[in-house]
PDB file of C-alpha atoms in Angstrom:
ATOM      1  CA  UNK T   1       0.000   0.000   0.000  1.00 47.00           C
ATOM      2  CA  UNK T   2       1.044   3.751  -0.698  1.00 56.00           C
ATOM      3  CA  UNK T   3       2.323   5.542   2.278  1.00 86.00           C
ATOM      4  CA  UNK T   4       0.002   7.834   1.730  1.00 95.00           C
ATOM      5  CA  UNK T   5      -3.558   7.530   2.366  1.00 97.00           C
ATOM      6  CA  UNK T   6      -5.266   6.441  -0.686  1.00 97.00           C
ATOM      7  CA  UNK T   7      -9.219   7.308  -1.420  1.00 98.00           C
ATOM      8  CA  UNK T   8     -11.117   5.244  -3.756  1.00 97.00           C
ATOM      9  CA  UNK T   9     -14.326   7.062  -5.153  1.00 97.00           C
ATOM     10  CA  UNK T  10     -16.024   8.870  -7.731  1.00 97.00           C
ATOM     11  CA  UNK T  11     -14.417  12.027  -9.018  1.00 97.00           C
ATOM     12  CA  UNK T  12     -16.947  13.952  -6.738  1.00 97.00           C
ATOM     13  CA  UNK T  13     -18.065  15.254  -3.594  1.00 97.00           C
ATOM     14  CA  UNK T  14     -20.371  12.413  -1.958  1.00 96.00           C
ATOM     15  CA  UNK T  15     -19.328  10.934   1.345  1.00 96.00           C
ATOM     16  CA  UNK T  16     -16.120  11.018   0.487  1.00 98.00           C
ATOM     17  CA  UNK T  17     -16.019  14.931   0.799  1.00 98.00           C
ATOM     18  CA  UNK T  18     -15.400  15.187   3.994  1.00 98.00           C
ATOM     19  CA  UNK T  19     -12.844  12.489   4.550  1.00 98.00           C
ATOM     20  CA  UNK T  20     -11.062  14.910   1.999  1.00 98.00           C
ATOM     21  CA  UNK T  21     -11.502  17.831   4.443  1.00 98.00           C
ATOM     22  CA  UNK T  22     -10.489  16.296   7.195  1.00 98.00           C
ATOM     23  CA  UNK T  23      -7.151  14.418   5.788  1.00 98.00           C
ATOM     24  CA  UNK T  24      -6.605  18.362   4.191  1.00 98.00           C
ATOM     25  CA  UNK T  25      -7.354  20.452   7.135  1.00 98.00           C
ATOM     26  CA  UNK T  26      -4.959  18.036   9.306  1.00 98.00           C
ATOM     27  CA  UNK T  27      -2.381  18.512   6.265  1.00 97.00           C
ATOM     28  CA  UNK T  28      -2.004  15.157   4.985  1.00 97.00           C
ATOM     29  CA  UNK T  29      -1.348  14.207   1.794  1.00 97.00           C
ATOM     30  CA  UNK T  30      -3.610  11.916  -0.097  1.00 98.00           C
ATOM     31  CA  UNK T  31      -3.821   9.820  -3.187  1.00 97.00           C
ATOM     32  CA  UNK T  32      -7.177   9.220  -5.055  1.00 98.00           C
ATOM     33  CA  UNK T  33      -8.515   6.313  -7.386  1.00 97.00           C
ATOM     34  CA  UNK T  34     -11.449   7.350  -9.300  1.00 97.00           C
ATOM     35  CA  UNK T  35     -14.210   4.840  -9.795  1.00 96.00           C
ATOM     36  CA  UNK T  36     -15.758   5.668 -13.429  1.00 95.00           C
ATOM     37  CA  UNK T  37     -16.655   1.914 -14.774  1.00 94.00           C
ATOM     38  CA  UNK T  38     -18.697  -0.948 -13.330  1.00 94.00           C
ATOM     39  CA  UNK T  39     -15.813  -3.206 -13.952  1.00 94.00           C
ATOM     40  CA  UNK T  40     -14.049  -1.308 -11.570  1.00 93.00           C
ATOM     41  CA  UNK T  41     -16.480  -1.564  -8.999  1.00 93.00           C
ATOM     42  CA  UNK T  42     -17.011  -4.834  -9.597  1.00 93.00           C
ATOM     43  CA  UNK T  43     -12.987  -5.693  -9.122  1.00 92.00           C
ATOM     44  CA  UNK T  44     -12.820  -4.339  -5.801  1.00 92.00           C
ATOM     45  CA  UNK T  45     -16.118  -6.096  -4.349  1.00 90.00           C
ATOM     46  CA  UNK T  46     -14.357  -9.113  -5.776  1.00 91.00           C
ATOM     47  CA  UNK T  47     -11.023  -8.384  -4.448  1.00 88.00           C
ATOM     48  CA  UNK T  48     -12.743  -8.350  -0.478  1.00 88.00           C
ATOM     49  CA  UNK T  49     -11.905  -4.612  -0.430  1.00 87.00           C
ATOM     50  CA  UNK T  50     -15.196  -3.386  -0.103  1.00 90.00           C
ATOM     51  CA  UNK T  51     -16.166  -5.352   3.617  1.00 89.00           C
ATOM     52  CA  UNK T  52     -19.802  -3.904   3.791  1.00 91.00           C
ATOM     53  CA  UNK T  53     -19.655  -3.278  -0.378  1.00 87.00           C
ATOM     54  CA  UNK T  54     -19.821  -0.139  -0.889  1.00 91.00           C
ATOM     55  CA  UNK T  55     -17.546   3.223  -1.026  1.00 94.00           C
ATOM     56  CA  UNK T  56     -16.176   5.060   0.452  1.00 96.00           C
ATOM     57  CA  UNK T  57     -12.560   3.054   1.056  1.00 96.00           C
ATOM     58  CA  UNK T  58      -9.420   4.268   2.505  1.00 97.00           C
ATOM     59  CA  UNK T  59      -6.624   2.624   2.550  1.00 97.00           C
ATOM     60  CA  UNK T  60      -4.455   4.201   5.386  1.00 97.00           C
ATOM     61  CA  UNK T  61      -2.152   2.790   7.886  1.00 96.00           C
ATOM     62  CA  UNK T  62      -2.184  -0.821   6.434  1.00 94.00           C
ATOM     63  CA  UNK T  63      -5.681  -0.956   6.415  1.00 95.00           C
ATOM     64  CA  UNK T  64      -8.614  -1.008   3.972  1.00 95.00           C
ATOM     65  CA  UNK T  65     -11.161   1.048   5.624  1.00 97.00           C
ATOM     66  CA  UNK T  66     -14.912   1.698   5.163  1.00 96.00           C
ATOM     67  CA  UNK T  67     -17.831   3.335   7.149  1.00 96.00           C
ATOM     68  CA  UNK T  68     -17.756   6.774   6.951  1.00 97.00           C
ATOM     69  CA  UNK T  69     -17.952   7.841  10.284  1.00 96.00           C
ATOM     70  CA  UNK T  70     -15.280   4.849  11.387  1.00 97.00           C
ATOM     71  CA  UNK T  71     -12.601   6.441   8.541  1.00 98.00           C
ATOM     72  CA  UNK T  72     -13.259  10.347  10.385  1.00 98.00           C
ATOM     73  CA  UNK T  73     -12.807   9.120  14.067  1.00 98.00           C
ATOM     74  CA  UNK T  74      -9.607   7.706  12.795  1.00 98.00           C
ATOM     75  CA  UNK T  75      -8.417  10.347  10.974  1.00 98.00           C
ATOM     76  CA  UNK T  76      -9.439  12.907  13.651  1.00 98.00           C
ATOM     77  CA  UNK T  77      -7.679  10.902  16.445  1.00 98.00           C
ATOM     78  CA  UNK T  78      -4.720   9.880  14.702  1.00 98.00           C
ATOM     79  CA  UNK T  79      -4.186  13.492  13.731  1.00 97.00           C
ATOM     80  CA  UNK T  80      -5.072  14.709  17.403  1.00 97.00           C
ATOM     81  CA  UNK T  81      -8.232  16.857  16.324  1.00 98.00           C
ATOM     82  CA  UNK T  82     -10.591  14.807  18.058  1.00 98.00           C
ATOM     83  CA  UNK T  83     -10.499  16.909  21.523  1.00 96.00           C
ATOM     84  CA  UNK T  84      -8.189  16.199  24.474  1.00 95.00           C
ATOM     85  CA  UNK T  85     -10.506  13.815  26.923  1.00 97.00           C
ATOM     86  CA  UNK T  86     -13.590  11.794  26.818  1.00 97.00           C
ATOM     87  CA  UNK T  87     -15.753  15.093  27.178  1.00 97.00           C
ATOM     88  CA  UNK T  88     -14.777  16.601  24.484  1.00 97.00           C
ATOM     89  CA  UNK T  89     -14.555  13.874  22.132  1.00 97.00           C
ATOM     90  CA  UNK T  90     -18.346  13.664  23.250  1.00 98.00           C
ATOM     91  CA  UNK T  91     -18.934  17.505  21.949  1.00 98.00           C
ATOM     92  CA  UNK T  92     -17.319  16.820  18.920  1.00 98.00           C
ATOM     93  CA  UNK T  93     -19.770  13.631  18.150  1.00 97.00           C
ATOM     94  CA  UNK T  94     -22.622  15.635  19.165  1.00 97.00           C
ATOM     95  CA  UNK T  95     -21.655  18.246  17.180  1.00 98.00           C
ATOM     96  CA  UNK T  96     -20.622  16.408  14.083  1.00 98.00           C
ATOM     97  CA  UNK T  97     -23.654  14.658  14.002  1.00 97.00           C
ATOM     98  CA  UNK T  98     -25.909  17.411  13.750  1.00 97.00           C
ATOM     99  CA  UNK T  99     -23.687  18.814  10.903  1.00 97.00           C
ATOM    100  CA  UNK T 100     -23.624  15.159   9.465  1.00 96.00           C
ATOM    101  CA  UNK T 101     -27.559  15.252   9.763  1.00 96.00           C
ATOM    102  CA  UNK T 102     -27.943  19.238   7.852  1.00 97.00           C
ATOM    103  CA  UNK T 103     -25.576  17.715   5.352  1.00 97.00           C
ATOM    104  CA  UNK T 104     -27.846  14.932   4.713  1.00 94.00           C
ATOM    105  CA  UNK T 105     -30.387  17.115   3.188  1.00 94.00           C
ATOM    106  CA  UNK T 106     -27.365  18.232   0.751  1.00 96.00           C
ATOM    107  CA  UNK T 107     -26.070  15.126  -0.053  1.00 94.00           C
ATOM    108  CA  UNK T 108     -28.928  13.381  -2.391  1.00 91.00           C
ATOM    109  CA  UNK T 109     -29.994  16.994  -4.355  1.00 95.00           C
ATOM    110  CA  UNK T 110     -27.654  16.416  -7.158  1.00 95.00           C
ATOM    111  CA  UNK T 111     -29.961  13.290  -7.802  1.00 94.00           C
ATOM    112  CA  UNK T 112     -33.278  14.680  -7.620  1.00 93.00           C
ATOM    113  CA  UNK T 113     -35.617  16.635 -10.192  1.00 91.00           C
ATOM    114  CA  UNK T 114     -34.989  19.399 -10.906  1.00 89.00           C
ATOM    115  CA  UNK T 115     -39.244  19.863  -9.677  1.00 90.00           C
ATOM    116  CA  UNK T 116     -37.552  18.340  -6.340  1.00 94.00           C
ATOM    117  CA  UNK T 117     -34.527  20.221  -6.278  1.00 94.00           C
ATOM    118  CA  UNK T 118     -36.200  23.676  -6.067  1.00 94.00           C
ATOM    119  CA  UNK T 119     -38.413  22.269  -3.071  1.00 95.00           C
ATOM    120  CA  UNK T 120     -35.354  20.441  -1.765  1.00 96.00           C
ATOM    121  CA  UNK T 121     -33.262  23.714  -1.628  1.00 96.00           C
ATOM    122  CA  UNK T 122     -35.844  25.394   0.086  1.00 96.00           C
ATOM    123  CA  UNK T 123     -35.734  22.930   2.778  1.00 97.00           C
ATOM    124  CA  UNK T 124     -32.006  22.723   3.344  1.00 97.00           C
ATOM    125  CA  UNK T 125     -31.977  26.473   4.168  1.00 97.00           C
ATOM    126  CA  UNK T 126     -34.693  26.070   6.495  1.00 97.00           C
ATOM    127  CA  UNK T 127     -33.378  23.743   8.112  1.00 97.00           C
ATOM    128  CA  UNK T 128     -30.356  25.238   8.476  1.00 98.00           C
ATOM    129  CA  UNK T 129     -31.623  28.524   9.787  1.00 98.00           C
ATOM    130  CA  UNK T 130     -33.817  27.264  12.290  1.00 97.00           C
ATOM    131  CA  UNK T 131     -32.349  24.037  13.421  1.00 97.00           C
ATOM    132  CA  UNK T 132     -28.603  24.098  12.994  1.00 98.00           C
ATOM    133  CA  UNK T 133     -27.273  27.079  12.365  1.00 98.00           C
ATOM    134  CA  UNK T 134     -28.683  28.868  15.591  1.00 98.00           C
ATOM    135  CA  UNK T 135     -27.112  26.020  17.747  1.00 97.00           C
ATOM    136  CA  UNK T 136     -23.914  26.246  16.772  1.00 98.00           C
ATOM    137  CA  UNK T 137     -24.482  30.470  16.681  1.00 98.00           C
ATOM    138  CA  UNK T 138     -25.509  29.414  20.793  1.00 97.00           C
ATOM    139  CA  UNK T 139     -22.396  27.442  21.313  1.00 97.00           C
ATOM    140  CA  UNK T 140     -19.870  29.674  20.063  1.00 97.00           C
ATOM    141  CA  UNK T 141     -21.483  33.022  21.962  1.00 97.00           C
ATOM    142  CA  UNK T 142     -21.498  31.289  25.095  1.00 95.00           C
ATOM    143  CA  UNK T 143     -18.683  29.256  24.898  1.00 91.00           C
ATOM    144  CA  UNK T 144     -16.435  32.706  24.023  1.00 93.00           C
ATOM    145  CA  UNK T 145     -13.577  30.904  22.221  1.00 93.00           C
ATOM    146  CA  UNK T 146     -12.438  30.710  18.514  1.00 95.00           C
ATOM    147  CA  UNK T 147     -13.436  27.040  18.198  1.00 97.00           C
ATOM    148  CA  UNK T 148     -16.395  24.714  18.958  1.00 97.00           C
ATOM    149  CA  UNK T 149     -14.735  22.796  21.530  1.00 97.00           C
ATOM    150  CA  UNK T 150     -12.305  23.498  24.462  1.00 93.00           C
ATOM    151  CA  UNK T 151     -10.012  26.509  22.574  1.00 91.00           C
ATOM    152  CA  UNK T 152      -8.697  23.782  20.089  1.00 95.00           C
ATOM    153  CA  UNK T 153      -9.266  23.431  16.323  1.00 97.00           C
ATOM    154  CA  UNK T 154     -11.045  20.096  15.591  1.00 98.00           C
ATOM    155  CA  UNK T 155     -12.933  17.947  13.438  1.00 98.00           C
ATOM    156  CA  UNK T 156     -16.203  19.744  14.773  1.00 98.00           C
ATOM    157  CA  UNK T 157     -15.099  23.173  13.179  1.00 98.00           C
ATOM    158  CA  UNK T 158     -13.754  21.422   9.775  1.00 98.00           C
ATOM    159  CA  UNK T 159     -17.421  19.606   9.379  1.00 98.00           C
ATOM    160  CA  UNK T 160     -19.077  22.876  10.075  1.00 98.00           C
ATOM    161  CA  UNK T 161     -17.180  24.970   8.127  1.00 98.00           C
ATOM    162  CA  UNK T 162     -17.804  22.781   5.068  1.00 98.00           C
ATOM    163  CA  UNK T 163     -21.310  22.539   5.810  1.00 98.00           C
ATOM    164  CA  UNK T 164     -21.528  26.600   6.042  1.00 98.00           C
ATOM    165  CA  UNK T 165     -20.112  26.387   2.416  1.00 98.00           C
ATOM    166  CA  UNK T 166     -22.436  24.000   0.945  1.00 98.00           C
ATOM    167  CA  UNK T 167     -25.375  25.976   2.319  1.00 98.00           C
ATOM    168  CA  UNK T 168     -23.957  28.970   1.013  1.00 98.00           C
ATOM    169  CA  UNK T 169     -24.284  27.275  -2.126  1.00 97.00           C
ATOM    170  CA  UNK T 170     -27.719  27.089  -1.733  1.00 97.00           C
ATOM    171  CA  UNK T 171     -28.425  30.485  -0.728  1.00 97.00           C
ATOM    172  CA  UNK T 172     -25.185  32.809  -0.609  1.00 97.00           C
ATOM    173  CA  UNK T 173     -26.779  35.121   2.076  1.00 98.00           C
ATOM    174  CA  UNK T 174     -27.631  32.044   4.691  1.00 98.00           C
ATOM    175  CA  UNK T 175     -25.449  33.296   7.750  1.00 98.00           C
ATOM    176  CA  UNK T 176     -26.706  36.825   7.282  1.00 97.00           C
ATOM    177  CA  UNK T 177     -28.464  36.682  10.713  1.00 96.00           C
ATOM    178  CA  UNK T 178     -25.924  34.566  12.497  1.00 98.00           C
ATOM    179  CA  UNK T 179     -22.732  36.912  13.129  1.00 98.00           C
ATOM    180  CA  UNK T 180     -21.009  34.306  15.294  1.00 98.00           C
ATOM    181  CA  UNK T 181     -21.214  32.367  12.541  1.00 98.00           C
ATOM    182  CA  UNK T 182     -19.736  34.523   9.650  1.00 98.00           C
ATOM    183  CA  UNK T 183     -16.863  35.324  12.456  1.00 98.00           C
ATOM    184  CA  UNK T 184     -16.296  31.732  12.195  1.00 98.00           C
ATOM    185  CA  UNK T 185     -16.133  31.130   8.996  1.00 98.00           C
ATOM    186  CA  UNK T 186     -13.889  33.888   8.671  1.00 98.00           C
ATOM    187  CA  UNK T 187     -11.524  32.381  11.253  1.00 98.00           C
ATOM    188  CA  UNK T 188     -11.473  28.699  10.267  1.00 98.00           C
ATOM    189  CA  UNK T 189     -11.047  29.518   6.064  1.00 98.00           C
ATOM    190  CA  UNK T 190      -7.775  31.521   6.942  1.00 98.00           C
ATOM    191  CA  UNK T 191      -5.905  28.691   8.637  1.00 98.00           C
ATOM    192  CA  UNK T 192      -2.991  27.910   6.196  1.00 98.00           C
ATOM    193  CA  UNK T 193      -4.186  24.426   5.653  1.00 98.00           C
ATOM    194  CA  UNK T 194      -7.797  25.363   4.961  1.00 98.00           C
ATOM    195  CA  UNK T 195      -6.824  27.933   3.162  1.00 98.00           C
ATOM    196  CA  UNK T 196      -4.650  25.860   0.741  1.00 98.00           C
ATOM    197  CA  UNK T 197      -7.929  23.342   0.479  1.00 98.00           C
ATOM    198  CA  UNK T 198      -9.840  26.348  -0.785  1.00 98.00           C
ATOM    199  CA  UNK T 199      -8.045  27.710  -3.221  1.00 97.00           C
ATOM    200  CA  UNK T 200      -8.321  26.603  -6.961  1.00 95.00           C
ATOM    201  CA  UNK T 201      -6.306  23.672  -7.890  1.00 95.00           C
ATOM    202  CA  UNK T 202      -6.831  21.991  -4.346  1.00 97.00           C
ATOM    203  CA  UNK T 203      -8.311  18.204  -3.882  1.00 97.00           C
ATOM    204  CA  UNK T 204     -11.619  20.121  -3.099  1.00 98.00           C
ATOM    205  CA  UNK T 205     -14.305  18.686  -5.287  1.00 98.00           C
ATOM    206  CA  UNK T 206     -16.719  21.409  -7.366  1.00 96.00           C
ATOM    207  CA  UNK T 207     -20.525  21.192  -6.864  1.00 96.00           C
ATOM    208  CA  UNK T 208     -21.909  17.921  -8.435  1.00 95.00           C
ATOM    209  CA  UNK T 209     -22.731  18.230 -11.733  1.00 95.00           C
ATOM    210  CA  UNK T 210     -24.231  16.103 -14.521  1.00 94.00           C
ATOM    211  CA  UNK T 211     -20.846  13.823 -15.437  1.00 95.00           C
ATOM    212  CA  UNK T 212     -20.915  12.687 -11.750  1.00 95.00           C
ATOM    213  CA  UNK T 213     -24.679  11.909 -11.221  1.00 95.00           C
ATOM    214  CA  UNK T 214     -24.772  10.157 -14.447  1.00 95.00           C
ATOM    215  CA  UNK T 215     -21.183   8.269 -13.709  1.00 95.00           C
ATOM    216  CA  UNK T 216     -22.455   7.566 -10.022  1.00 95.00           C
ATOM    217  CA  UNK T 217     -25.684   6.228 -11.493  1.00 93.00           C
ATOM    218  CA  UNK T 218     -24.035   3.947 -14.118  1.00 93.00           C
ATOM    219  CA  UNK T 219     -21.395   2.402 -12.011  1.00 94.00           C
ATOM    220  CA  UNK T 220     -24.046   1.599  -8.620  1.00 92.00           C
ATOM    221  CA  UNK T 221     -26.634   0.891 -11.115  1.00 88.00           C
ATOM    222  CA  UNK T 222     -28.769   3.295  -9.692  1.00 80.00           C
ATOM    223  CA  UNK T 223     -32.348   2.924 -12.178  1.00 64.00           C
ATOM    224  CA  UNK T 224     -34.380   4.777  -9.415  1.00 56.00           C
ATOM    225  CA  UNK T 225     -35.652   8.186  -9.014  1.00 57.00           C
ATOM    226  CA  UNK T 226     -34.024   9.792  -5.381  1.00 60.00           C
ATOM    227  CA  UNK T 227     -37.176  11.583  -3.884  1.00 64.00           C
ATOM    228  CA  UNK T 228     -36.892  14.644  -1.561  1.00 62.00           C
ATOM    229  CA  UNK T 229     -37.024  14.676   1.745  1.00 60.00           C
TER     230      UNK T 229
END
């Protein structure tokens, strides 16, 4: 195996998005094998690679890993941004989950109608304006600190900030009534290793488009309409 970590995917955003931040924002270097034909697919299922058969897969550290949330713990221990006790690895779960569960919304619109889209879009900012957004808005006024836990940068503030981002793609004025939140974003995009992920040229994937729905749908033989939620 490379000693590098070494993502197999599509040549897209998906779940694999923000293994990418994460690996990035703890300045790691990673390699990436796109998955574009069934065959391919089909050779790593057969090869065992795949253990519950299905991507995302990283192979890091000698190991073939898959889960989503397994690969992140990993990655956010290993690379120490996964809090520094039992408490606040606990804030950090909480907190990623509720991102996880605002970027659930996201994840599917490239898939749906584009009837469904327009409703779908109009949900996600909802949502995030009066579900998640104003908690983490909460947590940071009361906690007083530059980060979401402790007064160390973790894999809470890397999930949020990319969620921030893909809402903003949604609807570019979304943290206009949380100023807590813009401060944040602020803060987090000008560490040098964020920074670097957001600038053109970076392993940062663009918003789904056609080529990857359609290459997504061909090689998972995906013959179903997504719905909304």
């Amino acid at each position: 195996m490379s000693t590098k970590p070494k993502l197999y995917y599509f040549d897209g955003r998906g779940k694999m998005e923000s293994i990418r931040w994460l690996l990035a924002a703890a300045g790691v270097e990673f390699e990436e094998e796109f998955l574009e034909t069934r065959d391919h697919y089909e050779k790593l299922l057969q090869g065992g690679s795949l253990l519950f058969q299905q991507v995302p897969m990283v192979e890091i550290d000698g190991m073939r890993m898959v889960q989503t949330r397994a690969i992140l713990s990993y990655i956010a221990a290993k690379y120490n941004l996964y809090g520094k006790d039992l408490k606040e690895r606990a804030l950090i779960d909480m907190y990623v989950g509720g991102t996880d569960d605002l970027m659930g919304f996201i994840l599917m619109f490239p898939f749906l109608s584009a009837e469904d889209k327009e409703k779908q879009r109009a949900l996600i900012v909802q949502k995030a304006t009066s579900r998640y957004f104003p908690v983490y808005e909460k947590v940071l006024k009361d906690h007083g600190q530059d980060f979401l836990v402790g007064n160390n940068f973790s894999w809470a503030d890397v999930h949020l900030l990319e969620a921030i981002l893909m809402v903003e793609e949604k609807k570019s004025d979304v943290l206009s009534g949380f100023p807590q939140l813009q401060a944040f974003k602020a803060r987090i995009s000008s560490i040098p290793a964020i920074k670097k992920f957001l600038e053109p040229g970076s392993q940062r994937k663009p918003v789904p488009d056609d080529k990857y729905v359609e290459t997504v749908r061909r090689v998972l033989r995906m013959y179903y309409d997504i719905k909304a939620n």
